XYZ file of C-alpha atoms in Angstrom:
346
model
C -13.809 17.746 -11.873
C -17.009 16.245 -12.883
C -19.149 13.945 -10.479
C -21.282 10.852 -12.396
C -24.139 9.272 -10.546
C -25.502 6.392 -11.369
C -29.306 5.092 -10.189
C -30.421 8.298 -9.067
C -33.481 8.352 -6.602
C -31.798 6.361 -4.142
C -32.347 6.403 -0.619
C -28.124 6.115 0.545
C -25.400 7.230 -1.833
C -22.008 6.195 -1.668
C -19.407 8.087 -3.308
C -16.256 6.310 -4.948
C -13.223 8.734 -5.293
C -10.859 6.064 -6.663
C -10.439 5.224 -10.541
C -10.800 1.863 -11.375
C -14.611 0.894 -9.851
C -15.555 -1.962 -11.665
C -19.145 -3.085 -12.411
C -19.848 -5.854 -10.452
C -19.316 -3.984 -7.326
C -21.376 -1.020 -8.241
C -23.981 -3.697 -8.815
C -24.029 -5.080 -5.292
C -23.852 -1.251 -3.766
C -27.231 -0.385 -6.252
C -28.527 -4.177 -5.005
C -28.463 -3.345 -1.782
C -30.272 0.578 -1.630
C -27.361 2.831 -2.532
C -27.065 5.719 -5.273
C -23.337 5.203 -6.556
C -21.394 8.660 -7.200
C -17.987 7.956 -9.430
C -16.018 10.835 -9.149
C -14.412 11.382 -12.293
C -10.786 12.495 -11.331
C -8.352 14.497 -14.180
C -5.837 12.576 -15.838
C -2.833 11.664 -13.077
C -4.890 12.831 -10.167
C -5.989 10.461 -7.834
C -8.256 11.165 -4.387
C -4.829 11.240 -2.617
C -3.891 14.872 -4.087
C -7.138 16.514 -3.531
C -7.277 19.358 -1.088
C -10.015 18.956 1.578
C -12.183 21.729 0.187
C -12.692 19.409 -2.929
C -13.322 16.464 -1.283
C -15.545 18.115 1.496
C -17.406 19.316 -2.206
C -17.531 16.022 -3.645
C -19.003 14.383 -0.487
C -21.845 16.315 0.336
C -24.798 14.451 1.102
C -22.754 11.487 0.871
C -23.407 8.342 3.253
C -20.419 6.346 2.781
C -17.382 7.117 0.929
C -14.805 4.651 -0.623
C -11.951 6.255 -0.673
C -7.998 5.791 -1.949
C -5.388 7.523 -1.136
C -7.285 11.120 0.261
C -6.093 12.368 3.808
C -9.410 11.629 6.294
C -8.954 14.380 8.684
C -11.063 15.073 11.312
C -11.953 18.743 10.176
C -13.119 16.909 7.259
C -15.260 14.417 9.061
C -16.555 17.164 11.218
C -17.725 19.323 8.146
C -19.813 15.753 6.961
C -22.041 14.884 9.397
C -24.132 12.858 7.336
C -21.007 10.625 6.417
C -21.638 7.377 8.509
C -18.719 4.989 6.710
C -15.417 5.649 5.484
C -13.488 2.357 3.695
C -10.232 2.492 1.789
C -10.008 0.374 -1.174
C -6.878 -1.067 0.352
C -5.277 -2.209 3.785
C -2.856 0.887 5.356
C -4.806 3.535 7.202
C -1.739 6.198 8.213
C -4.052 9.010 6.298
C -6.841 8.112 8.821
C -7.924 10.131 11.704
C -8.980 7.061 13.178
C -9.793 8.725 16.685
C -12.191 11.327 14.356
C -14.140 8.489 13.321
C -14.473 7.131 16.261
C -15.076 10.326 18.021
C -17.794 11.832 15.698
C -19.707 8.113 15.889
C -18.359 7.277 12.513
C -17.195 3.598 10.973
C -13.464 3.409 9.233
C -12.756 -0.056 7.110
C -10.089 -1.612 5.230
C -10.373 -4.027 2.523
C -8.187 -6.508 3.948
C -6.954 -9.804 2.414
C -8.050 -8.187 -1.375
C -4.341 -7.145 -2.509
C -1.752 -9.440 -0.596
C -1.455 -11.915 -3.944
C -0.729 -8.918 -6.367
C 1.412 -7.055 -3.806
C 3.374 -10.539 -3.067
C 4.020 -10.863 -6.976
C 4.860 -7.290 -7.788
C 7.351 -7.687 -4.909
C 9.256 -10.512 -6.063
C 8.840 -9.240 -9.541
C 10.971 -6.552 -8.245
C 13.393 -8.368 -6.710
C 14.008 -10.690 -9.779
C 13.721 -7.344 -12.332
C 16.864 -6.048 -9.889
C 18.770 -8.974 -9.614
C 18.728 -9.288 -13.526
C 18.947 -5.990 -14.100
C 16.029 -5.747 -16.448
C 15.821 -1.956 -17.012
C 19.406 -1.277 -17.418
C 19.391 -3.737 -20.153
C 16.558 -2.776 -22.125
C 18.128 1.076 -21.812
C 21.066 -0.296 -23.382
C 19.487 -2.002 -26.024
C 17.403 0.961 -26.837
C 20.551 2.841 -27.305
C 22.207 0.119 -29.639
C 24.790 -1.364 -26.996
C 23.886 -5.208 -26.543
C 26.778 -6.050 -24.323
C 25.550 -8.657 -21.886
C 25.254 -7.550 -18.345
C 25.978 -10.457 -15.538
C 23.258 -10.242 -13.061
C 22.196 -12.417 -9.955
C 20.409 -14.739 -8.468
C 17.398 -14.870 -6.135
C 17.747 -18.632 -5.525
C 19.001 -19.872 -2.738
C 19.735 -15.795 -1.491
C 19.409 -14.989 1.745
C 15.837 -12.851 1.962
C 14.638 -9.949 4.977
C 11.566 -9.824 4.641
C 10.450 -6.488 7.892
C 6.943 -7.092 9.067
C 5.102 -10.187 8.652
C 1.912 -9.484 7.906
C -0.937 -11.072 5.285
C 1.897 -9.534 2.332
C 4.769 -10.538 4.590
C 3.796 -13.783 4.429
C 2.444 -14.148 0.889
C 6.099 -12.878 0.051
C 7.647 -15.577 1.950
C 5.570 -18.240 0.565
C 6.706 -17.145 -2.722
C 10.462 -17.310 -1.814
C 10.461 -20.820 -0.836
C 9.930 -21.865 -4.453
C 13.288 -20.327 -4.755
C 15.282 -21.861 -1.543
C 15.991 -18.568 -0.135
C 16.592 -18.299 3.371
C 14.521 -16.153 5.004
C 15.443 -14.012 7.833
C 12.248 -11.945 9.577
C 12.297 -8.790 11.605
C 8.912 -8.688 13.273
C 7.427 -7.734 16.796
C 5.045 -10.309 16.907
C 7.348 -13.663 15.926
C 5.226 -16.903 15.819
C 7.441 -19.789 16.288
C 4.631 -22.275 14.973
C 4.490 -20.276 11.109
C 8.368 -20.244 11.591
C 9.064 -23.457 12.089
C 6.996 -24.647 9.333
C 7.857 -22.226 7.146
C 12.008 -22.387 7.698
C 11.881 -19.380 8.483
C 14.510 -17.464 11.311
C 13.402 -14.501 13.325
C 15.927 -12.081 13.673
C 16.274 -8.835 14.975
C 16.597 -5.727 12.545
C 20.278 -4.781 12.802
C 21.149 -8.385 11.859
C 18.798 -8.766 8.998
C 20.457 -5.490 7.697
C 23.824 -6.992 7.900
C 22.775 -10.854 6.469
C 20.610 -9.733 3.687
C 21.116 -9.348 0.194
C 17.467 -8.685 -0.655
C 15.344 -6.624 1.959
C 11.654 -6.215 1.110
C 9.776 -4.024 3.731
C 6.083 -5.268 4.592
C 5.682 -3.096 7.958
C 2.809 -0.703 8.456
C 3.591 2.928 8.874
C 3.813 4.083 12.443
C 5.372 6.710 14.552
C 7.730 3.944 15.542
C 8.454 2.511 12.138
C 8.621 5.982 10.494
C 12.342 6.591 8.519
C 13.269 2.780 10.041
C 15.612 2.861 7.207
C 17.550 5.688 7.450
C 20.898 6.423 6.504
C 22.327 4.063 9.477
C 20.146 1.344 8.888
C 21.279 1.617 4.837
C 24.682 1.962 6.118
C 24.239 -1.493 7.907
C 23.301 -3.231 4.513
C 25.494 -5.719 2.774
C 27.416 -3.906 -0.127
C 25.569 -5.075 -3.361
C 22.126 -5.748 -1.322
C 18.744 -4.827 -2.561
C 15.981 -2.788 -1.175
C 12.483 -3.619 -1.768
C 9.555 -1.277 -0.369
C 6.403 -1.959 -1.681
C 4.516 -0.863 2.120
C 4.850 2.696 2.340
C 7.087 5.736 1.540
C 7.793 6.805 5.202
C 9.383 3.645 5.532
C 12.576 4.584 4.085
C 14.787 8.322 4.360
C 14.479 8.120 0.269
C 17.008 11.120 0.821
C 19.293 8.964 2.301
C 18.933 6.353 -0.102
C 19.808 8.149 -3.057
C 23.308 8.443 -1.439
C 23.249 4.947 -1.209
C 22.985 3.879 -4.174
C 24.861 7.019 -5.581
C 27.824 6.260 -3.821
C 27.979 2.103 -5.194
C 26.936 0.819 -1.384
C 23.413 -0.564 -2.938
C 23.068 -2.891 -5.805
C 19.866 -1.368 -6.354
C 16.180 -0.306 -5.172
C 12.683 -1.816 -6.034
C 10.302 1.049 -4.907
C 6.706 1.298 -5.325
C 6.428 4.005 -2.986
C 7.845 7.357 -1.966
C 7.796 10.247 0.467
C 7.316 11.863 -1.922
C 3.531 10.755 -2.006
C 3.078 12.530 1.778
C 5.345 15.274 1.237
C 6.313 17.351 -1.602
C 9.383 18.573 -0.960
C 10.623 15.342 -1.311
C 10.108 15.166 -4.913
C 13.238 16.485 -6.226
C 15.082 13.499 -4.324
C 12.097 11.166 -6.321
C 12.982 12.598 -9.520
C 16.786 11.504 -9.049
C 15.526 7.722 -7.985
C 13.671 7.674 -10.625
C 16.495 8.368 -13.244
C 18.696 5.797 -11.334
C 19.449 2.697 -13.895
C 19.155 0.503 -10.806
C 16.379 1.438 -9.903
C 13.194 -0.441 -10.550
C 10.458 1.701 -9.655
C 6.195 2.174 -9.912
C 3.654 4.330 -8.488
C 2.077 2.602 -6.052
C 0.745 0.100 -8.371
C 1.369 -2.868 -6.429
C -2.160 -3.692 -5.816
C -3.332 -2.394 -8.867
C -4.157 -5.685 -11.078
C -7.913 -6.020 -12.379
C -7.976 -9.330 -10.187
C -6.831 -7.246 -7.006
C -9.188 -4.254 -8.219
C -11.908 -6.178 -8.172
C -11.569 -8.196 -4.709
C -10.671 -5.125 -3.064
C -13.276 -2.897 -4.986
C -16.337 -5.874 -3.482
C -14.742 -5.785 0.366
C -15.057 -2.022 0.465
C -18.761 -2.110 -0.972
C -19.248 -5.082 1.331
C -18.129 -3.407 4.486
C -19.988 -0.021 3.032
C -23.315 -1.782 2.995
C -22.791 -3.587 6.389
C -22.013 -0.520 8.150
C -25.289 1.319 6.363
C -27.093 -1.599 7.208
C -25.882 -2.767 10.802
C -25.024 -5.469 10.378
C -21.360 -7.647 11.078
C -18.255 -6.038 9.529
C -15.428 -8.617 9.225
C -13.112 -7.991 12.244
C -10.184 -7.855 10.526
C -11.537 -5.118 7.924
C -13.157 -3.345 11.220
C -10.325 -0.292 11.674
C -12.460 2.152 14.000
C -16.165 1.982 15.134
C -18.019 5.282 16.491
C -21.158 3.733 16.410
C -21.866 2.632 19.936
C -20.588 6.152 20.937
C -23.444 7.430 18.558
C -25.933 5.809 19.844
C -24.769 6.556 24.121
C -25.207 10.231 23.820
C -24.990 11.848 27.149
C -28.453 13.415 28.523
């Protein structure tokens, strides 16, 4: 694994372990005093799969890293002292020592608001490539059988949509173009976005029972962990749809397989897996993915050049701030070690 820099001589570097770095945000880093390090991955790796020796390599001397996918542990942090900013290219932060950062005096960002459009669209995409059964057509065809298979509608379904979020709510702004009705699960209900959006909070077991499309938008928690499990699928409406385009540990995808195996689901939209966390689970990925209702991607929801690039400028943004000292954007703002830094005991 090779490591490019670009403007050496620099007084801060900044090392990017995601693919996908465009230009105009390498510019602003350079603008503003930093020595960019692209770290040129092999073909199908991303940061996500390195071990920590590698990435403990790759960062040396580093002052800020923007990083994808790669676990942030704090025996990595503690090996990096010189490492004052971490920011993911991206809003979820479940492979963040968060109490690390802010233990060892260091700043953890997300680049939030950059990816809810292309996450919103690649959701319903989903949802519409299900309900008209896009890829077992096409496999068909391929195969020289163009019998015409009767799919479904999204308009006027009813729509769970689990967390309610920036994406949550991008989703749902999207579905009312299609007179769904839209049933929320969420801890945090606002009556004021419900009412005007027509939408009715519900709790989970009855959005499992009422939906026939169910697209998770909940961050990954110890409470939200496996919140579809084989009980919660069980619940579903025969014929429903799941969507998951949040995060793997979301869903038992072991459990899921049987669901769909045994006829209960009409089908799965899944951009990610547990697989991704844990590799024992790719066997049960492997059998998803070979599913012909099953629309699936990997993790690519936020991956258009338009969301690249928005969420490529917040993480350099938030990177300079923090090497600068000057205001991160609350919401971006995940854990701040600085004022511990700078109150050091006598």
């Amino acid at each position: 694994m090779e490591i490019h820099s670009t403007q050496p001589g620099r007084n801060r570097t900044v090392l990017v372990s995601q693919r996908f770095f465009d230009a105009a945000a390498t510019a602003f880093l350079e603008e503003h005093g930093c020595h960019v390090r692209l770290a040129e991955l092999p073909p199908g790796q991303a940061d996500g799969g390195l071990p920590e020796a590698a990435l403990q390599a790759m960062l040396e001397g580093a002052d800020g890293w923007i990083v994808g996918h790669a676990h942030v542990s704090r025996s990595l942090l503690e090996k990096l002292p010189q490492l004052r900013v971490v920011a993911r290219r991206g809003v979820g932060y479940d492979r963040v020592d968060m109490d690390a950062i802010r233990d060892l005096g260091k700043v953890g960002t997300v680049a939030v608001g950059g990816n809810d459009a292309c996450v919103a669209d690649h959701t319903l995409g989903m949802m519409l490539a299900l309900a008209h059964r896009l890829r077992e057509s096409q496999r068909r065809m391929e195969a020289g059988d163009w019998t015409i298979l009767p799919g479904r509608d999204l308009y006027r379904k009813t729509v769970g949509i689990v967390g309610l979020g920036r994406i949550g709510r991008a989703v749902v702004e999207r579905l009312r173009a299609f007179h769904a009705n839209i049933l929320v699960a969420t801890p945090t209900p606002s009556e004021t976005y419900g009412q005007a959006n027509n939408i009715s909070y519900v709790n989970l077991p009855t959005l499992l029972e009422q939906s026939d499309y169910i697209s998770l938008h909940a961050p990954l928690t110890p409470e939200t962990r496996a919140l579809i499990d084989a009980g919660a699928l069980a619940r579903m409406k025969r014929g429903a749809f799941l969507i998951n385009t949040a995060r793997g540990g979301l869903v038992d995808d072991a459990a899921l397989l049987q669901a769909l195996l045994s006829g209960h689901l009409g089908g799965a939209g899944l951009d990610v897996f547990q697989s991704e966390a844990d590799p024992a689970m790719q066997e049960v990925t492997r059998q998803l993915l070979a599913l012909p209702n099953v629309v699936a991607t990997p993790h690519a929801g936020a991956s258009t050049h338009e969301g690249l690039e928005r969420t490529n400028m917040l993480a350099a943004r938030c990177v300079v701030a923090a090497l600068d000292g000057t205001a991160i954007p609350p919401a971006c703002l995940i854990a701040d070690g600085r004022r511990a830094r700078e109150v050091q005991p006598c």
